[in-house]
Amino acid sequence: MKILAIETSCDETAVAVVEDGYRVLANLVSSQVEAHKVFGGVVPEIASRKHLEIINHLLAEAVAQAEITFADVDAVAVTYGPGLVGALLVGVSAAKALALALGVPLIAVNHLMGHIYANFLAYPELKFPFVCLVVSGGHTDLVLARDHGDFAILGRTRDDAAGEAFDKVARLLGLGYPGGPAIDNLARQGNPEAIVFPRAFLGDGNLDFSFSGLKTAVMNCVRREGEKFSPADIAASFQKAVVDVLVEKAFQAVERAGVKTLLIAGGVAANSYLRQRLAAEAPEKGVEVKLLPLELCTDNAAMIGCAAYFKYCRQDFAPLSLNAVPDLVLGEERY
Ligand code: KG4
Ligand code: ZN
């Protein structure tokens, strides 16, 4: 069975065709980075307009690349939250129109669930239960996955998301947008021990995160001691502070949940230092860490098609009255 999947929650317009859950027949991502770069971050109104301009072209292109016709589509899947409401609405409207016109079911997918399911595309043999560290521009969650549709949050950020901290610190250092990859690159030339930034909640015994204090500490350092340290040292020390906490809490979550497998998902999962540390510490912790391929970490529609397949198997369909839910929580459905 073939699912046509649409993702427009932020600044990437993405369309994919996924067969039987795992076979990606087409996976197109059109990035808006150039349009937002001059503003130093995503401008919601511009994001919506850009999605609108390109979505129909991408749909036609995805179907052509998959070497099918619209008549071969068995279900239409779409991200309905969380994300920017105007951006989400473009995808949701397109998906509803297609589902109605083709007479096929509509499947509503939580964006974060999509990120986690990207792991099934990379590892079709993946077995439950597992813990997944979801680290994106808007979220930092430790999720225990017991079965399809049975996910529990073990810990989450109480303020900024990890990706948001990367983006804000990059802006402080004048590295532009998107900040995560820029910090990742610059940090390679810096000394991660140069500055000791705060690590919130480490050793507190809870699995929540907080990155706003760290962001403020970096801001103060740049303002007061900007001359003393190189941008590369600041980037490397900041990155180490984030990664120390992510790695420590992720392994704690695995231990507490009594599982053996740790997965990663979301844009920050592409961070080279995070990946290096998880891989290095996995053997001593007796944990199997699976490092999601880079192209599946950041936003795409194949992951939405994969997550949708398991909803299709449960006949969990959304009504055509489906709306965008910008503050949708993981594990929750609102349709
Ligand atoms: O999952 P994603 O593509 O979109 C959201 O759902 O938010 O994540 C985007 C976030 C941005 O904050 C970006 O700076 C960050 O992921 N990111 C990285 C790296 N690549 C992307 N952060 C750190 N290191 C990277 N290599
Ligand atoms: Zn995302």
Short mmCIF file of C-alpha atoms and ligand atoms in Angstrom, two decimals:
data_model
loop_
_atom_site.label_atom_id
_atom_site.label_comp_id
_atom_site.label_asym_id
_atom_site.label_seq_id
_atom_site.Cartn_x
_atom_site.Cartn_y
_atom_site.Cartn_z
CA MET A 1 0.00 0.00 0.00
CA LYS A 2 1.26 3.48 -0.85
CA ILE A 3 1.06 6.57 1.33
CA LEU A 4 1.55 10.08 -0.01
CA ALA A 5 2.96 12.09 2.91
CA ILE A 6 3.18 15.85 3.41
CA GLU A 7 5.27 17.82 5.95
CA THR A 8 5.10 21.63 6.25
CA SER A 9 5.44 22.28 10.00
CA CYS A 10 8.33 24.75 9.81
CA ASP A 11 10.62 25.92 7.01
CA GLU A 12 10.89 22.80 4.89
CA THR A 13 8.24 21.80 2.36
CA ALA A 14 8.45 18.04 2.07
CA VAL A 15 6.51 15.39 0.16
CA ALA A 16 7.21 11.64 0.08
CA VAL A 17 5.72 8.42 -1.22
CA VAL A 18 6.24 5.48 1.15
CA GLU A 19 5.25 1.91 0.33
CA ASP A 20 4.28 -0.59 3.05
CA GLY A 21 5.77 1.54 5.80
CA TYR A 22 9.45 1.29 4.93
CA ARG A 23 10.06 1.53 1.18
CA VAL A 24 10.70 5.15 0.25
CA LEU A 25 9.70 5.60 -3.41
CA ALA A 26 10.20 9.39 -3.36
CA ASN A 27 11.40 11.80 -0.68
CA LEU A 28 11.56 15.47 -1.69
CA VAL A 29 12.56 18.30 0.64
CA SER A 30 12.50 21.92 -0.47
CA SER A 31 14.33 24.09 2.05
CA GLN A 32 13.42 27.74 2.65
CA VAL A 33 16.70 28.54 4.39
CA GLU A 34 17.70 31.18 1.83
CA ALA A 35 14.40 33.06 2.27
CA HIS A 36 14.75 33.25 6.08
CA LYS A 37 18.51 33.71 6.34
CA VAL A 38 18.44 37.49 5.98
CA PHE A 39 16.10 37.71 9.00
CA GLY A 40 18.28 35.48 11.20
CA GLY A 41 15.47 32.98 11.81
CA VAL A 42 12.21 31.60 10.45
CA VAL A 43 9.57 34.25 9.63
CA PRO A 44 6.23 32.43 9.99
CA GLU A 45 4.35 34.45 7.34
CA ILE A 46 7.10 33.91 4.77
CA ALA A 47 7.18 30.19 5.64
CA SER A 48 3.45 29.82 4.91
CA ARG A 49 3.72 31.67 1.59
CA LYS A 50 6.72 29.64 0.45
CA HIS A 51 4.95 26.36 1.29
CA LEU A 52 1.95 27.51 -0.72
CA GLU A 53 4.10 28.42 -3.73
CA ILE A 54 5.77 25.05 -3.99
CA ILE A 55 3.51 22.37 -2.51
CA ASN A 56 1.63 21.50 -5.72
CA HIS A 57 4.87 21.23 -7.72
CA LEU A 58 6.38 18.96 -5.08
CA LEU A 59 3.30 16.73 -4.99
CA ALA A 60 3.43 16.26 -8.77
CA GLU A 61 7.19 15.70 -8.70
CA ALA A 62 7.00 13.13 -5.87
CA VAL A 63 4.34 11.10 -7.67
CA ALA A 64 6.41 11.23 -10.89
CA GLN A 65 9.60 10.18 -9.09
CA ALA A 66 7.79 7.30 -7.39
CA GLU A 67 6.63 6.24 -10.88
CA ILE A 68 3.00 6.07 -9.81
CA THR A 69 -0.11 8.16 -10.50
CA PHE A 70 -2.39 9.82 -7.94
CA ALA A 71 -4.84 6.96 -8.56
CA ASP A 72 -2.30 4.54 -7.01
CA VAL A 73 -2.25 6.41 -3.68
CA ASP A 74 -3.97 4.41 -0.88
CA ALA A 75 -3.88 7.10 1.84
CA VAL A 76 -2.72 10.68 2.34
CA ALA A 77 -0.71 11.50 5.49
CA VAL A 78 0.10 14.92 6.89
CA THR A 79 1.84 16.56 9.84
CA TYR A 80 -0.88 18.39 11.79
CA GLY A 81 1.24 19.62 14.72
CA PRO A 82 3.25 20.79 16.53
CA GLY A 83 4.66 23.63 14.44
CA LEU A 84 3.85 27.03 12.97
CA VAL A 85 0.09 27.23 12.50
CA GLY A 86 0.12 28.96 9.10
CA ALA A 87 2.78 26.60 7.80
CA LEU A 88 0.95 23.50 9.10
CA LEU A 89 -2.30 24.70 7.52
CA VAL A 90 -0.83 24.62 4.02
CA GLY A 91 0.02 20.92 4.36
CA VAL A 92 -3.20 20.06 6.17
CA SER A 93 -5.34 21.80 3.52
CA ALA A 94 -3.48 20.14 0.65
CA ALA A 95 -3.78 16.72 2.31
CA LYS A 96 -7.50 17.11 3.00
CA ALA A 97 -8.18 18.22 -0.59
CA LEU A 98 -6.22 15.25 -1.97
CA ALA A 99 -7.85 12.70 0.36
CA LEU A 100 -11.31 14.00 -0.59
CA ALA A 101 -10.57 14.11 -4.33
CA LEU A 102 -8.96 10.65 -4.39
CA GLY A 103 -11.50 9.09 -2.02
CA VAL A 104 -8.79 7.69 0.28
CA PRO A 105 -8.28 7.93 4.07
CA LEU A 106 -6.56 10.91 5.66
CA ILE A 107 -3.93 10.15 8.32
CA ALA A 108 -2.89 12.86 10.80
CA VAL A 109 0.67 12.54 12.13
CA ASN A 110 2.33 14.22 15.11
CA HIS A 111 5.59 15.75 13.84
CA LEU A 112 7.58 14.37 16.79
CA MET A 113 6.18 10.90 16.23
CA GLY A 114 7.41 11.26 12.66
CA HIS A 115 10.92 12.07 13.90
CA ILE A 116 10.92 8.93 16.05
CA TYR A 117 9.60 6.77 13.19
CA ALA A 118 12.47 7.92 10.97
CA ASN A 119 14.32 5.20 12.88
CA PHE A 120 12.05 2.52 11.37
CA LEU A 121 13.06 3.72 7.90
CA ALA A 122 16.72 3.31 8.84
CA TYR A 123 16.25 0.08 10.81
CA PRO A 124 13.14 -1.81 9.61
CA GLU A 125 14.00 -4.66 12.00
CA LEU A 126 13.79 -2.32 15.02
CA LYS A 127 12.02 -3.90 18.01
CA PHE A 128 10.13 -2.33 20.92
CA PRO A 129 10.75 -1.27 23.64
CA PHE A 130 13.32 1.49 23.22
CA VAL A 131 14.11 4.97 24.48
CA CYS A 132 14.42 7.79 21.94
CA LEU A 133 16.12 11.13 22.56
CA VAL A 134 14.14 13.61 20.44
CA VAL A 135 16.17 16.78 19.99
CA SER A 136 14.82 19.30 17.48
CA GLY A 137 14.46 23.05 17.03
CA GLY A 138 11.32 23.11 19.16
CA HIS A 139 11.61 20.03 21.41
CA THR A 140 13.88 18.09 23.71
CA ASP A 141 12.14 14.93 24.93
CA LEU A 142 13.16 11.54 26.29
CA VAL A 143 10.51 9.12 25.09
CA LEU A 144 9.88 5.52 26.11
CA ALA A 145 8.30 3.64 23.20
CA ARG A 146 6.62 0.41 24.33
CA ASP A 147 4.71 -0.38 21.13
CA HIS A 148 3.18 1.38 18.12
CA GLY A 149 0.90 4.06 19.53
CA ASP A 150 2.15 3.45 23.10
CA PHE A 151 4.68 6.18 23.92
CA ALA A 152 5.42 7.83 27.28
CA ILE A 153 7.49 10.94 27.98
CA LEU A 154 10.18 10.32 30.62
CA GLY A 155 11.65 13.82 30.56
CA ARG A 156 11.46 17.05 28.59
CA THR A 157 12.86 20.55 28.52
CA ARG A 158 11.32 23.03 30.92
CA ASP A 159 12.33 26.01 28.78
CA ASP A 160 14.38 26.21 25.57
CA ALA A 161 14.79 23.25 23.25
CA ALA A 162 18.33 22.04 22.50
CA GLY A 163 18.10 23.18 18.86
CA GLU A 164 16.77 26.56 19.94
CA ALA A 165 19.82 26.98 22.22
CA PHE A 166 22.14 26.12 19.30
CA ASP A 167 20.34 28.64 17.08
CA LYS A 168 20.41 31.42 19.69
CA VAL A 169 24.07 30.93 20.57
CA ALA A 170 24.95 30.86 16.86
CA ARG A 171 23.22 34.20 16.47
CA LEU A 172 25.18 35.60 19.43
CA LEU A 173 28.40 34.49 17.75
CA GLY A 174 27.28 36.00 14.44
CA LEU A 175 27.18 32.60 12.73
CA GLY A 176 23.78 33.12 11.09
CA TYR A 177 20.88 30.76 10.57
CA PRO A 178 20.49 27.81 10.88
CA GLY A 179 22.82 27.80 13.84
CA GLY A 180 23.21 24.13 14.74
CA PRO A 181 25.38 23.04 11.80
CA ALA A 182 27.45 26.28 12.07
CA ILE A 183 28.26 25.65 15.76
CA ASP A 184 28.98 21.99 15.02
CA ASN A 185 31.57 23.04 12.40
CA LEU A 186 33.16 25.88 14.34
CA ALA A 187 33.42 23.77 17.52
CA ARG A 188 35.78 21.36 15.74
CA GLN A 189 38.50 24.04 15.91
CA GLY A 190 37.79 25.03 19.52
CA ASN A 191 38.73 23.79 22.99
CA PRO A 192 35.64 22.31 24.72
CA GLU A 193 37.33 22.75 28.12
CA ALA A 194 38.08 26.48 27.62
CA ILE A 195 35.00 27.70 29.51
CA VAL A 196 32.93 25.80 32.08
CA PHE A 197 29.30 26.63 31.33
CA PRO A 198 26.45 25.50 33.65
CA ARG A 199 24.87 22.07 33.21
CA ALA A 200 21.31 22.25 34.54
CA PHE A 201 19.72 19.37 36.46
CA LEU A 202 22.76 17.11 36.16
CA GLY A 203 22.82 14.73 39.10
CA ASP A 204 19.37 15.90 40.21
CA GLY A 205 17.89 12.50 39.53
CA ASN A 206 15.23 13.85 37.20
CA LEU A 207 15.12 13.45 33.45
CA ASP A 208 14.04 16.99 32.55
CA PHE A 209 16.27 19.49 30.76
CA SER A 210 16.80 23.24 30.94
CA PHE A 211 18.90 25.22 28.47
CA SER A 212 17.90 28.83 29.08
CA GLY A 213 20.45 29.35 31.90
CA LEU A 214 23.19 28.02 29.64
CA LYS A 215 22.13 30.39 26.87
CA THR A 216 22.29 33.33 29.31
CA ALA A 217 25.72 32.20 30.54
CA VAL A 218 27.02 32.15 26.96
CA MET A 219 25.50 35.60 26.37
CA ASN A 220 27.26 37.00 29.45
CA CYS A 221 30.52 35.39 28.43
CA VAL A 222 30.35 36.89 24.92
CA ARG A 223 29.56 40.35 26.33
CA ARG A 224 32.04 40.38 29.21
CA GLU A 225 34.84 38.10 28.05
CA GLY A 226 34.30 38.05 24.29
CA GLU A 227 37.88 39.21 23.71
CA LYS A 228 39.41 36.62 26.01
CA PHE A 229 38.01 33.57 24.21
CA SER A 230 37.81 32.74 20.52
CA PRO A 231 34.35 32.09 18.98
CA ALA A 232 35.53 28.51 18.35
CA ASP A 233 36.30 27.99 22.07
CA ILE A 234 32.91 29.44 23.05
CA ALA A 235 31.14 27.23 20.48
CA ALA A 236 33.01 24.09 21.60
CA SER A 237 32.44 24.78 25.32
CA PHE A 238 28.74 25.52 24.76
CA GLN A 239 28.29 22.40 22.64
CA LYS A 240 30.01 20.27 25.30
CA ALA A 241 27.69 21.65 28.01
CA VAL A 242 24.60 20.71 25.96
CA VAL A 243 25.92 17.30 24.95
CA ASP A 244 27.11 16.36 28.47
CA VAL A 245 23.54 16.75 29.74
CA LEU A 246 21.87 15.08 26.75
CA VAL A 247 24.17 12.04 26.91
CA GLU A 248 23.99 11.62 30.70
CA LYS A 249 20.20 11.87 30.84
CA ALA A 250 19.65 9.68 27.79
CA PHE A 251 21.63 6.81 29.35
CA GLN A 252 19.87 7.38 32.70
CA ALA A 253 16.50 7.12 30.93
CA VAL A 254 17.50 3.86 29.27
CA GLU A 255 18.57 2.41 32.63
CA ARG A 256 15.45 3.52 34.45
CA ALA A 257 13.15 2.26 31.72
CA GLY A 258 14.95 -1.08 31.83
CA VAL A 259 15.46 -1.20 28.05
CA LYS A 260 18.58 -1.97 26.02
CA THR A 261 18.23 0.30 22.98
CA LEU A 262 18.72 4.05 22.65
CA LEU A 263 17.65 5.89 19.50
CA ILE A 264 18.01 9.53 18.49
CA ALA A 265 15.82 11.79 16.37
CA GLY A 266 15.40 15.43 15.29
CA GLY A 267 17.75 17.99 13.79
CA VAL A 268 20.17 18.13 16.74
CA ALA A 269 20.66 14.35 16.39
CA ALA A 270 22.80 15.32 13.38
CA ASN A 271 25.32 16.94 15.74
CA SER A 272 28.68 15.24 15.22
CA TYR A 273 29.88 15.64 18.82
CA LEU A 274 26.62 14.22 20.26
CA ARG A 275 26.88 11.23 17.92
CA GLN A 276 30.54 10.69 18.79
CA ARG A 277 29.87 10.76 22.54
CA LEU A 278 26.85 8.43 22.38
CA ALA A 279 28.78 5.91 20.29
CA ALA A 280 31.83 6.11 22.59
CA GLU A 281 29.87 5.63 25.84
CA ALA A 282 27.42 2.97 24.64
CA PRO A 283 29.66 -0.11 25.18
CA GLU A 284 30.56 0.72 28.80
CA LYS A 285 26.87 1.34 29.56
CA GLY A 286 25.86 -1.92 27.88
CA VAL A 287 23.41 -0.05 25.66
CA GLU A 288 22.86 -0.46 21.93
CA VAL A 289 22.89 3.04 20.44
CA LYS A 290 21.57 3.38 16.91
CA LEU A 291 22.75 6.55 15.18
CA LEU A 292 20.09 7.68 12.73
CA PRO A 293 21.56 8.58 9.30
CA LEU A 294 21.97 12.35 8.97
CA GLU A 295 19.42 12.85 6.20
CA LEU A 296 16.73 11.25 8.38
CA CYS A 297 17.45 13.49 11.41
CA THR A 298 16.18 16.74 9.92
CA ASP A 299 12.63 17.38 8.69
CA ASN A 300 11.37 15.20 5.84
CA ALA A 301 8.08 13.62 4.76
CA ALA A 302 9.27 10.00 4.50
CA MET A 303 9.26 9.81 8.31
CA ILE A 304 5.64 11.07 8.30
CA GLY A 305 4.69 8.40 5.74
CA CYS A 306 6.34 5.72 7.88
CA ALA A 307 4.56 6.78 11.09
CA ALA A 308 1.29 7.02 9.14
CA TYR A 309 1.60 3.42 7.93
CA PHE A 310 1.24 2.09 11.47
CA LYS A 311 -1.83 4.27 12.02
CA TYR A 312 -3.20 2.94 8.73
CA CYS A 313 -2.74 -0.62 10.05
CA ARG A 314 -4.82 0.36 13.11
CA GLN A 315 -7.40 2.10 10.87
CA ASP A 316 -6.70 5.28 12.82
CA PHE A 317 -7.93 7.84 10.31
CA ALA A 318 -8.58 11.58 10.71
CA PRO A 319 -11.81 13.30 9.70
CA LEU A 320 -11.83 15.85 6.85
CA SER A 321 -12.55 18.47 9.52
CA LEU A 322 -8.91 18.03 10.66
CA ASN A 323 -7.28 21.26 11.80
CA ALA A 324 -3.67 22.22 12.45
CA VAL A 325 -2.71 21.93 16.15
CA PRO A 326 0.38 24.12 16.70
CA ASP A 327 0.86 23.04 20.35
CA LEU A 328 0.21 19.34 19.86
CA VAL A 329 1.91 17.20 22.52
CA LEU A 330 3.63 13.88 21.88
CA GLY A 331 1.32 10.93 22.47
CA GLU A 332 -1.76 13.15 22.22
CA GLU A 333 -4.31 13.25 19.37
CA ARG A 334 -6.61 16.19 18.69
CA TYR A 335 -8.96 15.47 15.81
O1 KG4 B 1 14.08 18.54 13.47
P1 KG4 B 1 14.44 19.82 12.80
O2 KG4 B 1 14.95 19.72 11.39
O3 KG4 B 1 13.24 20.79 12.80
C1 KG4 B 1 12.38 20.92 13.90
O4 KG4 B 1 11.47 20.09 14.03
O5 KG4 B 1 12.65 21.84 14.71
O6 KG4 B 1 15.53 20.52 13.75
C2 KG4 B 1 16.07 21.76 13.45
C3 KG4 B 1 17.06 22.09 14.53
C4 KG4 B 1 17.63 23.52 14.40
O7 KG4 B 1 17.58 24.13 15.68
C5 KG4 B 1 19.05 23.28 13.95
O8 KG4 B 1 19.94 24.31 14.35
C6 KG4 B 1 19.37 21.98 14.63
O9 KG4 B 1 18.19 21.21 14.48
N1 KG4 B 1 20.50 21.27 14.00
C7 KG4 B 1 21.68 21.02 14.64
C8 KG4 B 1 22.52 20.39 13.68
N2 KG4 B 1 21.84 20.27 12.51
C9 KG4 B 1 20.60 20.82 12.72
N3 KG4 B 1 22.06 21.27 15.90
C10 KG4 B 1 23.31 20.92 16.25
N4 KG4 B 1 24.20 20.33 15.40
C11 KG4 B 1 23.85 20.04 14.12
N5 KG4 B 1 24.73 19.46 13.29
ZN ZN B 2 11.37 18.49 13.07
#
